[in-house]
């Protein structure tokens, strides 16, 4: 049975990919998770897998005069989109209250982690979380996605959630609830919405989870 929507076969494929990354780039993967629709909880059956990871180099790498590249990005195939950030970069992003990094740390799908290191890392999130930065991040995302995705007569179902999710995250932050959860269902459950609107979102979510990734439907008001 799939665990959090990821089959054992896919978990094994991701595990092998991470081992290959460690071998090829001489790094240690400290954390690897699912981001995107599978992490947010509104994946379609044919959604791809967005694997994000944090990694550390051997000590010698950090003694260089010039700063080497601090990201690893693999070519995207039909199923896997894999990329990661170097550990020092991640520390700087956490200090800057980067909402994307904070989301990764709350992913319901974890492929690999150094338990002690990541537990300590997650414990720092409340210290650095910035409601102002988070609100701006999510509001800007919704503002950007709305005209780009929801203005045609026909709309891809998943694009509704690219606007709904950040808007619910904004409401979460404005309500003083702290870090918005990554899972859409938790955001929805923690939002006070009119019953008709909530019912429409529930129906749209159920339809999205059954539909293909590219399925369209008539634009809703």
Short mmCIF file of N, CA and C in Angstrom, two decimals, residues 46-201:
data_model
loop_
_atom_site.label_atom_id
_atom_site.label_comp_id
_atom_site.label_asym_id
_atom_site.label_seq_id
_atom_site.Cartn_x
_atom_site.Cartn_y
_atom_site.Cartn_z
N UNK A 46 -1.46 10.84 -11.85
CA UNK A 46 -0.29 10.89 -12.72
C UNK A 46 0.63 12.08 -12.42
N UNK A 47 0.49 12.67 -11.25
CA UNK A 47 1.39 13.77 -10.88
C UNK A 47 2.83 13.26 -10.80
N UNK A 48 3.77 14.14 -11.14
CA UNK A 48 5.17 13.74 -11.03
C UNK A 48 5.63 13.85 -9.57
N UNK A 49 6.88 13.53 -9.34
CA UNK A 49 7.44 13.53 -7.99
C UNK A 49 8.49 14.63 -7.91
N UNK A 50 8.26 15.59 -7.03
CA UNK A 50 9.16 16.72 -6.85
C UNK A 50 10.01 16.47 -5.61
N UNK A 51 11.18 15.91 -5.80
CA UNK A 51 12.05 15.54 -4.68
C UNK A 51 13.02 16.68 -4.40
N UNK A 52 13.02 17.15 -3.16
CA UNK A 52 13.92 18.22 -2.75
C UNK A 52 14.79 17.72 -1.60
N UNK A 53 16.05 18.12 -1.60
CA UNK A 53 16.95 17.59 -0.57
C UNK A 53 17.95 18.64 -0.11
N UNK A 54 18.50 18.41 1.08
CA UNK A 54 19.56 19.22 1.66
C UNK A 54 20.78 18.34 1.83
N UNK A 55 21.95 18.87 1.52
CA UNK A 55 23.15 18.03 1.52
C UNK A 55 24.35 18.80 2.08
N UNK A 56 25.35 18.04 2.50
CA UNK A 56 26.57 18.64 3.03
C UNK A 56 27.78 18.02 2.33
N UNK A 57 28.81 18.84 2.10
CA UNK A 57 30.06 18.39 1.49
C UNK A 57 31.06 17.98 2.56
N UNK A 58 32.13 17.31 2.18
CA UNK A 58 33.25 17.09 3.11
C UNK A 58 33.85 18.44 3.53
N UNK A 59 34.59 18.45 4.63
CA UNK A 59 35.14 19.67 5.20
C UNK A 59 35.95 20.47 4.18
N UNK A 60 36.73 19.78 3.34
CA UNK A 60 37.62 20.48 2.41
C UNK A 60 36.85 21.44 1.50
N UNK A 61 35.64 21.10 1.17
CA UNK A 61 34.82 21.93 0.27
C UNK A 61 34.61 23.30 0.88
N UNK A 62 34.49 23.36 2.20
CA UNK A 62 34.18 24.61 2.88
C UNK A 62 35.43 25.46 3.14
N UNK A 63 36.60 24.95 2.81
CA UNK A 63 37.84 25.69 3.03
C UNK A 63 38.32 26.38 1.76
N UNK A 64 37.54 26.31 0.69
CA UNK A 64 37.94 26.95 -0.55
C UNK A 64 37.80 28.47 -0.44
N UNK A 65 38.65 29.18 -1.18
CA UNK A 65 38.59 30.64 -1.18
C UNK A 65 37.34 31.12 -1.89
N UNK A 66 37.07 30.55 -3.06
CA UNK A 66 35.89 30.93 -3.82
C UNK A 66 34.72 30.03 -3.43
N UNK A 67 33.54 30.59 -3.45
CA UNK A 67 32.34 29.82 -3.11
C UNK A 67 31.89 29.01 -4.32
N UNK A 68 31.94 27.69 -4.24
CA UNK A 68 31.49 26.86 -5.36
C UNK A 68 29.96 26.87 -5.47
N UNK A 69 29.46 26.22 -6.48
CA UNK A 69 28.02 26.12 -6.70
C UNK A 69 27.38 25.42 -5.50
N UNK A 70 26.25 25.96 -5.04
CA UNK A 70 25.63 25.43 -3.83
C UNK A 70 24.24 24.82 -4.07
N UNK A 71 23.99 24.39 -5.30
CA UNK A 71 22.76 23.66 -5.61
C UNK A 71 23.12 22.47 -6.50
N UNK A 72 22.31 21.44 -6.43
CA UNK A 72 22.41 20.30 -7.33
C UNK A 72 21.06 20.13 -8.00
N UNK A 73 21.06 20.12 -9.32
CA UNK A 73 19.82 19.98 -10.09
C UNK A 73 20.01 18.89 -11.13
N UNK A 74 19.16 17.91 -11.10
CA UNK A 74 19.23 16.83 -12.08
C UNK A 74 18.27 17.11 -13.23
N UNK A 75 18.55 16.58 -14.42
CA UNK A 75 17.61 16.72 -15.53
C UNK A 75 16.25 16.12 -15.16
N UNK A 76 15.19 16.80 -15.53
CA UNK A 76 13.83 16.35 -15.21
C UNK A 76 13.40 15.29 -16.22
N UNK A 77 12.85 14.18 -15.70
CA UNK A 77 12.30 13.18 -16.61
C UNK A 77 10.78 13.17 -16.46
N UNK A 78 10.12 12.14 -17.01
CA UNK A 78 8.66 12.11 -17.00
C UNK A 78 8.07 12.00 -15.60
N UNK A 79 8.82 11.47 -14.65
CA UNK A 79 8.28 11.26 -13.31
C UNK A 79 9.01 12.02 -12.22
N UNK A 80 10.32 12.17 -12.35
CA UNK A 80 11.13 12.72 -11.26
C UNK A 80 11.69 14.11 -11.57
N UNK A 81 11.52 15.00 -10.62
CA UNK A 81 12.12 16.33 -10.65
C UNK A 81 12.92 16.44 -9.35
N UNK A 82 14.24 16.36 -9.44
CA UNK A 82 15.09 16.25 -8.26
C UNK A 82 16.09 17.41 -8.19
N UNK A 83 16.09 18.12 -7.07
CA UNK A 83 17.07 19.18 -6.87
C UNK A 83 17.29 19.40 -5.38
N UNK A 84 18.47 19.97 -5.04
CA UNK A 84 18.78 20.16 -3.63
C UNK A 84 19.63 21.38 -3.36
N UNK A 85 19.65 21.77 -2.10
CA UNK A 85 20.43 22.92 -1.64
C UNK A 85 21.51 22.46 -0.67
N UNK A 86 22.67 23.09 -0.79
CA UNK A 86 23.79 22.80 0.11
C UNK A 86 23.45 23.30 1.52
N UNK A 87 24.01 22.65 2.53
CA UNK A 87 23.62 22.88 3.92
C UNK A 87 23.86 24.31 4.39
N UNK A 88 25.01 24.89 4.03
CA UNK A 88 25.28 26.27 4.45
C UNK A 88 24.28 27.23 3.81
N UNK A 89 23.94 26.97 2.57
CA UNK A 89 22.91 27.77 1.89
C UNK A 89 21.58 27.64 2.64
N UNK A 90 21.25 26.41 3.03
CA UNK A 90 19.99 26.18 3.75
C UNK A 90 19.96 26.92 5.08
N UNK A 91 21.08 26.95 5.78
CA UNK A 91 21.15 27.68 7.05
C UNK A 91 20.89 29.17 6.83
N UNK A 92 21.48 29.71 5.77
CA UNK A 92 21.25 31.12 5.45
C UNK A 92 19.80 31.39 5.09
N UNK A 93 19.19 30.47 4.36
CA UNK A 93 17.79 30.64 3.98
C UNK A 93 16.88 30.55 5.19
N UNK A 94 17.22 29.66 6.13
CA UNK A 94 16.41 29.57 7.35
C UNK A 94 16.53 30.86 8.15
N UNK A 95 17.73 31.39 8.25
CA UNK A 95 17.92 32.67 8.96
C UNK A 95 17.10 33.77 8.31
N UNK A 96 16.94 33.68 6.98
CA UNK A 96 16.14 34.66 6.26
C UNK A 96 14.67 34.31 6.21
N UNK A 97 14.26 33.29 6.97
CA UNK A 97 12.85 32.88 7.07
C UNK A 97 12.27 32.51 5.71
N UNK A 98 13.05 31.80 4.90
CA UNK A 98 12.60 31.41 3.56
C UNK A 98 11.41 30.46 3.65
N UNK A 99 10.23 30.86 3.16
CA UNK A 99 9.04 30.02 3.30
C UNK A 99 9.13 28.69 2.57
N UNK A 100 9.82 28.65 1.44
CA UNK A 100 9.94 27.40 0.70
C UNK A 100 10.70 26.36 1.50
N UNK A 101 11.82 26.75 2.08
CA UNK A 101 12.59 25.83 2.92
C UNK A 101 11.77 25.36 4.11
N UNK A 102 11.06 26.28 4.75
CA UNK A 102 10.24 25.92 5.90
C UNK A 102 9.16 24.92 5.51
N UNK A 103 8.61 25.08 4.31
CA UNK A 103 7.63 24.10 3.80
C UNK A 103 8.25 22.72 3.66
N UNK A 104 9.44 22.66 3.08
CA UNK A 104 10.09 21.36 2.91
C UNK A 104 10.20 20.62 4.24
N UNK A 105 10.52 21.35 5.29
CA UNK A 105 10.72 20.72 6.59
C UNK A 105 9.42 20.18 7.18
N UNK A 106 8.29 20.60 6.63
CA UNK A 106 6.98 20.14 7.11
C UNK A 106 6.36 19.11 6.16
N UNK A 107 7.12 18.65 5.19
CA UNK A 107 6.57 17.71 4.20
C UNK A 107 6.09 16.42 4.87
N UNK A 108 4.93 15.91 4.45
CA UNK A 108 4.46 14.62 4.98
C UNK A 108 5.18 13.43 4.37
N UNK A 109 5.93 13.67 3.31
CA UNK A 109 6.64 12.59 2.62
C UNK A 109 8.14 12.82 2.76
N UNK A 110 8.77 12.05 3.63
CA UNK A 110 10.21 12.16 3.85
C UNK A 110 10.88 10.89 3.32
N UNK A 111 11.80 11.06 2.40
CA UNK A 111 12.48 9.92 1.80
C UNK A 111 13.72 9.52 2.60
N UNK A 112 14.36 10.49 3.21
CA UNK A 112 15.62 10.21 3.90
C UNK A 112 15.93 11.38 4.83
N UNK A 113 16.48 11.09 6.02
CA UNK A 113 16.91 12.19 6.88
C UNK A 113 17.91 11.72 7.92
N UNK A 114 18.80 12.64 8.28
CA UNK A 114 19.67 12.46 9.44
C UNK A 114 18.86 12.97 10.63
N UNK A 115 18.34 12.05 11.41
CA UNK A 115 17.35 12.37 12.44
C UNK A 115 17.82 13.47 13.40
N UNK A 116 19.01 13.31 13.94
CA UNK A 116 19.49 14.26 14.95
C UNK A 116 19.69 15.66 14.36
N UNK A 117 20.30 15.71 13.19
CA UNK A 117 20.58 17.00 12.55
C UNK A 117 19.30 17.72 12.18
N UNK A 118 18.37 17.00 11.57
CA UNK A 118 17.15 17.64 11.08
C UNK A 118 16.22 18.01 12.23
N UNK A 119 16.20 17.22 13.29
CA UNK A 119 15.40 17.59 14.46
C UNK A 119 15.87 18.92 15.03
N UNK A 120 17.19 19.08 15.13
CA UNK A 120 17.75 20.34 15.63
C UNK A 120 17.47 21.49 14.67
N UNK A 121 17.53 21.20 13.38
CA UNK A 121 17.28 22.22 12.35
C UNK A 121 15.83 22.70 12.42
N UNK A 122 14.91 21.74 12.52
CA UNK A 122 13.49 22.09 12.60
C UNK A 122 13.18 22.89 13.86
N UNK A 123 13.90 22.61 14.93
CA UNK A 123 13.66 23.32 16.19
C UNK A 123 13.96 24.81 16.07
N UNK A 124 14.76 25.19 15.06
CA UNK A 124 15.10 26.60 14.88
C UNK A 124 14.05 27.36 14.08
N UNK A 125 13.12 26.65 13.45
CA UNK A 125 12.13 27.32 12.59
C UNK A 125 11.34 28.39 13.34
N UNK A 126 10.77 28.10 14.52
CA UNK A 126 10.00 29.15 15.21
C UNK A 126 10.84 30.39 15.54
N UNK A 127 12.12 30.19 15.75
CA UNK A 127 13.01 31.31 16.08
C UNK A 127 13.14 32.28 14.91
N UNK A 128 13.18 31.74 13.69
CA UNK A 128 13.46 32.57 12.52
C UNK A 128 12.22 32.88 11.69
N UNK A 129 11.12 32.20 11.95
CA UNK A 129 9.91 32.43 11.15
C UNK A 129 9.48 33.89 11.22
N UNK A 130 9.17 34.45 10.05
CA UNK A 130 8.73 35.84 9.96
C UNK A 130 7.32 35.89 9.38
N UNK A 131 6.31 36.26 10.16
CA UNK A 131 4.95 36.38 9.62
C UNK A 131 4.89 37.35 8.44
N UNK A 132 5.62 38.45 8.54
CA UNK A 132 5.60 39.44 7.47
C UNK A 132 6.15 38.86 6.17
N UNK A 133 7.28 38.17 6.26
CA UNK A 133 7.88 37.58 5.06
C UNK A 133 7.00 36.47 4.50
N UNK A 134 6.43 35.65 5.38
CA UNK A 134 5.56 34.56 4.92
C UNK A 134 4.32 35.11 4.23
N UNK A 135 3.72 36.13 4.83
CA UNK A 135 2.51 36.71 4.24
C UNK A 135 2.82 37.27 2.86
N UNK A 136 3.92 37.98 2.74
CA UNK A 136 4.30 38.57 1.45
C UNK A 136 4.56 37.47 0.41
N UNK A 137 5.26 36.43 0.82
CA UNK A 137 5.57 35.32 -0.08
C UNK A 137 4.30 34.69 -0.64
N UNK A 138 3.36 34.35 0.22
CA UNK A 138 2.16 33.66 -0.23
C UNK A 138 1.20 34.59 -0.97
N UNK A 139 1.12 35.83 -0.52
CA UNK A 139 0.26 36.78 -1.21
C UNK A 139 0.78 37.04 -2.62
N UNK A 140 2.09 37.20 -2.76
CA UNK A 140 2.69 37.43 -4.08
C UNK A 140 2.48 36.23 -4.99
N UNK A 141 2.56 35.04 -4.42
CA UNK A 141 2.34 33.83 -5.20
C UNK A 141 0.92 33.79 -5.75
N UNK A 142 -0.06 34.06 -4.90
CA UNK A 142 -1.46 34.05 -5.34
C UNK A 142 -1.70 35.15 -6.38
N UNK A 143 -1.14 36.31 -6.13
CA UNK A 143 -1.32 37.44 -7.03
C UNK A 143 -0.72 37.16 -8.41
N UNK A 144 0.40 36.47 -8.43
CA UNK A 144 1.05 36.11 -9.69
C UNK A 144 0.29 35.01 -10.42
N UNK A 145 -0.18 34.01 -9.67
CA UNK A 145 -0.81 32.85 -10.30
C UNK A 145 -2.22 33.12 -10.81
N UNK A 146 -2.94 34.01 -10.15
CA UNK A 146 -4.34 34.23 -10.53
C UNK A 146 -4.49 34.67 -11.98
N UNK A 147 -3.84 35.75 -12.42
CA UNK A 147 -4.02 36.15 -13.82
C UNK A 147 -3.40 35.17 -14.81
N UNK A 148 -2.38 34.47 -14.39
CA UNK A 148 -1.71 33.54 -15.30
C UNK A 148 -2.44 32.23 -15.49
N UNK A 149 -3.22 31.81 -14.50
CA UNK A 149 -3.80 30.47 -14.53
C UNK A 149 -5.32 30.43 -14.59
N UNK A 150 -6.01 31.45 -14.07
CA UNK A 150 -7.45 31.32 -13.85
C UNK A 150 -8.30 32.28 -14.67
N UNK A 151 -7.79 32.78 -15.77
CA UNK A 151 -8.54 33.78 -16.52
C UNK A 151 -9.15 33.27 -17.82
N UNK A 152 -8.82 32.06 -18.23
CA UNK A 152 -9.40 31.53 -19.46
C UNK A 152 -10.79 30.94 -19.23
N UNK A 153 -11.47 30.61 -20.32
CA UNK A 153 -12.78 29.96 -20.20
C UNK A 153 -12.64 28.55 -19.65
N UNK A 154 -11.51 27.90 -19.96
CA UNK A 154 -11.20 26.57 -19.43
C UNK A 154 -9.95 26.68 -18.56
N UNK A 155 -9.99 26.01 -17.41
CA UNK A 155 -8.89 26.12 -16.45
C UNK A 155 -8.43 24.72 -16.04
N UNK A 156 -7.12 24.51 -16.00
CA UNK A 156 -6.60 23.25 -15.46
C UNK A 156 -6.95 23.16 -13.98
N UNK A 157 -7.49 22.03 -13.57
CA UNK A 157 -8.00 21.90 -12.20
C UNK A 157 -6.93 22.21 -11.16
N UNK A 158 -5.71 21.75 -11.41
CA UNK A 158 -4.68 21.93 -10.39
C UNK A 158 -4.33 23.40 -10.17
N UNK A 159 -4.60 24.24 -11.18
CA UNK A 159 -4.21 25.64 -11.05
C UNK A 159 -5.06 26.38 -10.02
N UNK A 160 -6.29 25.90 -9.76
CA UNK A 160 -7.07 26.51 -8.69
C UNK A 160 -6.31 26.46 -7.36
N UNK A 161 -5.65 25.34 -7.14
CA UNK A 161 -4.97 25.14 -5.86
C UNK A 161 -3.67 25.93 -5.77
N UNK A 162 -3.16 26.35 -6.93
CA UNK A 162 -1.98 27.21 -6.93
C UNK A 162 -2.33 28.63 -6.49
N UNK A 163 -3.62 28.93 -6.44
CA UNK A 163 -4.10 30.20 -5.91
C UNK A 163 -4.73 30.01 -4.53
N UNK A 164 -5.55 28.97 -4.40
CA UNK A 164 -6.23 28.72 -3.13
C UNK A 164 -5.25 28.48 -1.98
N UNK A 165 -4.25 27.65 -2.23
CA UNK A 165 -3.34 27.30 -1.14
C UNK A 165 -2.60 28.52 -0.59
N UNK A 166 -1.97 29.35 -1.43
CA UNK A 166 -1.31 30.53 -0.86
C UNK A 166 -2.27 31.50 -0.18
N UNK A 167 -3.49 31.62 -0.69
CA UNK A 167 -4.45 32.51 -0.04
C UNK A 167 -4.83 32.00 1.35
N UNK A 168 -5.01 30.69 1.48
CA UNK A 168 -5.29 30.12 2.80
C UNK A 168 -4.09 30.28 3.73
N UNK A 169 -2.89 30.20 3.17
CA UNK A 169 -1.69 30.40 3.99
C UNK A 169 -1.62 31.84 4.49
N UNK A 170 -2.00 32.80 3.65
CA UNK A 170 -2.05 34.20 4.07
C UNK A 170 -3.02 34.36 5.23
N UNK A 171 -4.20 33.76 5.11
CA UNK A 171 -5.20 33.86 6.18
C UNK A 171 -4.68 33.23 7.47
N UNK A 172 -3.97 32.13 7.33
CA UNK A 172 -3.39 31.44 8.49
C UNK A 172 -2.43 32.36 9.24
N UNK A 173 -1.55 33.00 8.48
CA UNK A 173 -0.56 33.91 9.08
C UNK A 173 -1.25 35.11 9.70
N UNK A 174 -2.22 35.68 8.99
CA UNK A 174 -2.92 36.86 9.50
C UNK A 174 -3.71 36.55 10.77
N UNK A 175 -4.11 35.29 10.93
CA UNK A 175 -4.84 34.89 12.14
C UNK A 175 -3.90 34.66 13.32
N UNK A 176 -2.59 34.83 13.10
CA UNK A 176 -1.63 34.69 14.18
C UNK A 176 -1.35 33.25 14.56
N UNK A 177 -1.52 32.32 13.62
CA UNK A 177 -1.35 30.90 13.92
C UNK A 177 0.07 30.40 13.71
N UNK A 178 0.98 31.27 13.30
CA UNK A 178 2.36 30.86 13.13
C UNK A 178 2.64 30.30 11.75
N UNK A 179 3.51 29.29 11.68
CA UNK A 179 3.95 28.72 10.41
C UNK A 179 2.78 27.99 9.74
N UNK A 180 2.44 28.33 8.49
CA UNK A 180 1.36 27.62 7.81
C UNK A 180 1.77 26.18 7.52
N UNK A 181 0.89 25.21 7.74
CA UNK A 181 1.24 23.83 7.43
C UNK A 181 1.37 23.62 5.93
N UNK A 182 2.20 22.67 5.55
CA UNK A 182 2.38 22.39 4.13
C UNK A 182 1.13 21.75 3.52
N UNK A 183 0.46 20.90 4.27
CA UNK A 183 -0.67 20.14 3.74
C UNK A 183 -1.89 21.04 3.53
N UNK A 184 -2.45 20.96 2.34
CA UNK A 184 -3.62 21.77 2.01
C UNK A 184 -4.79 21.45 2.94
N UNK A 185 -4.98 20.18 3.27
CA UNK A 185 -6.10 19.78 4.12
C UNK A 185 -6.02 20.45 5.49
N UNK A 186 -4.82 20.60 6.03
CA UNK A 186 -4.67 21.25 7.33
C UNK A 186 -4.95 22.74 7.24
N UNK A 187 -4.49 23.36 6.15
CA UNK A 187 -4.80 24.77 5.94
C UNK A 187 -6.30 24.98 5.84
N UNK A 188 -6.95 24.10 5.09
CA UNK A 188 -8.39 24.21 4.89
C UNK A 188 -9.14 24.01 6.20
N UNK A 189 -8.73 23.01 6.95
CA UNK A 189 -9.40 22.72 8.23
C UNK A 189 -9.25 23.87 9.22
N UNK A 190 -8.16 24.60 9.12
CA UNK A 190 -7.91 25.70 10.04
C UNK A 190 -8.45 27.04 9.58
N UNK A 191 -9.19 27.03 8.47
CA UNK A 191 -9.73 28.28 7.91
C UNK A 191 -11.23 28.35 8.14
N UNK A 192 -11.70 29.51 8.53
CA UNK A 192 -13.13 29.72 8.72
C UNK A 192 -13.71 30.23 7.40
N UNK A 193 -14.40 29.33 6.70
CA UNK A 193 -14.97 29.66 5.39
C UNK A 193 -16.47 29.46 5.42
N UNK A 194 -17.18 30.21 4.58
CA UNK A 194 -18.61 29.99 4.44
C UNK A 194 -18.87 28.58 3.95
N UNK A 195 -19.96 27.98 4.41
CA UNK A 195 -20.26 26.59 4.07
C UNK A 195 -20.31 26.34 2.57
N UNK A 196 -20.95 27.20 1.76
CA UNK A 196 -20.98 26.94 0.31
C UNK A 196 -19.59 26.95 -0.32
N UNK A 197 -18.74 27.89 0.12
CA UNK A 197 -17.38 27.95 -0.42
C UNK A 197 -16.59 26.73 -0.01
N UNK A 198 -16.71 26.32 1.25
CA UNK A 198 -16.00 25.14 1.72
C UNK A 198 -16.43 23.90 0.94
N UNK A 199 -17.73 23.78 0.69
CA UNK A 199 -18.24 22.62 -0.05
C UNK A 199 -17.70 22.61 -1.48
N UNK A 200 -17.60 23.79 -2.09
CA UNK A 200 -17.08 23.86 -3.46
C UNK A 200 -15.60 23.49 -3.51
N UNK A 201 -14.84 23.95 -2.52
CA UNK A 201 -13.42 23.59 -2.47
C UNK A 201 -13.25 22.10 -2.25
#
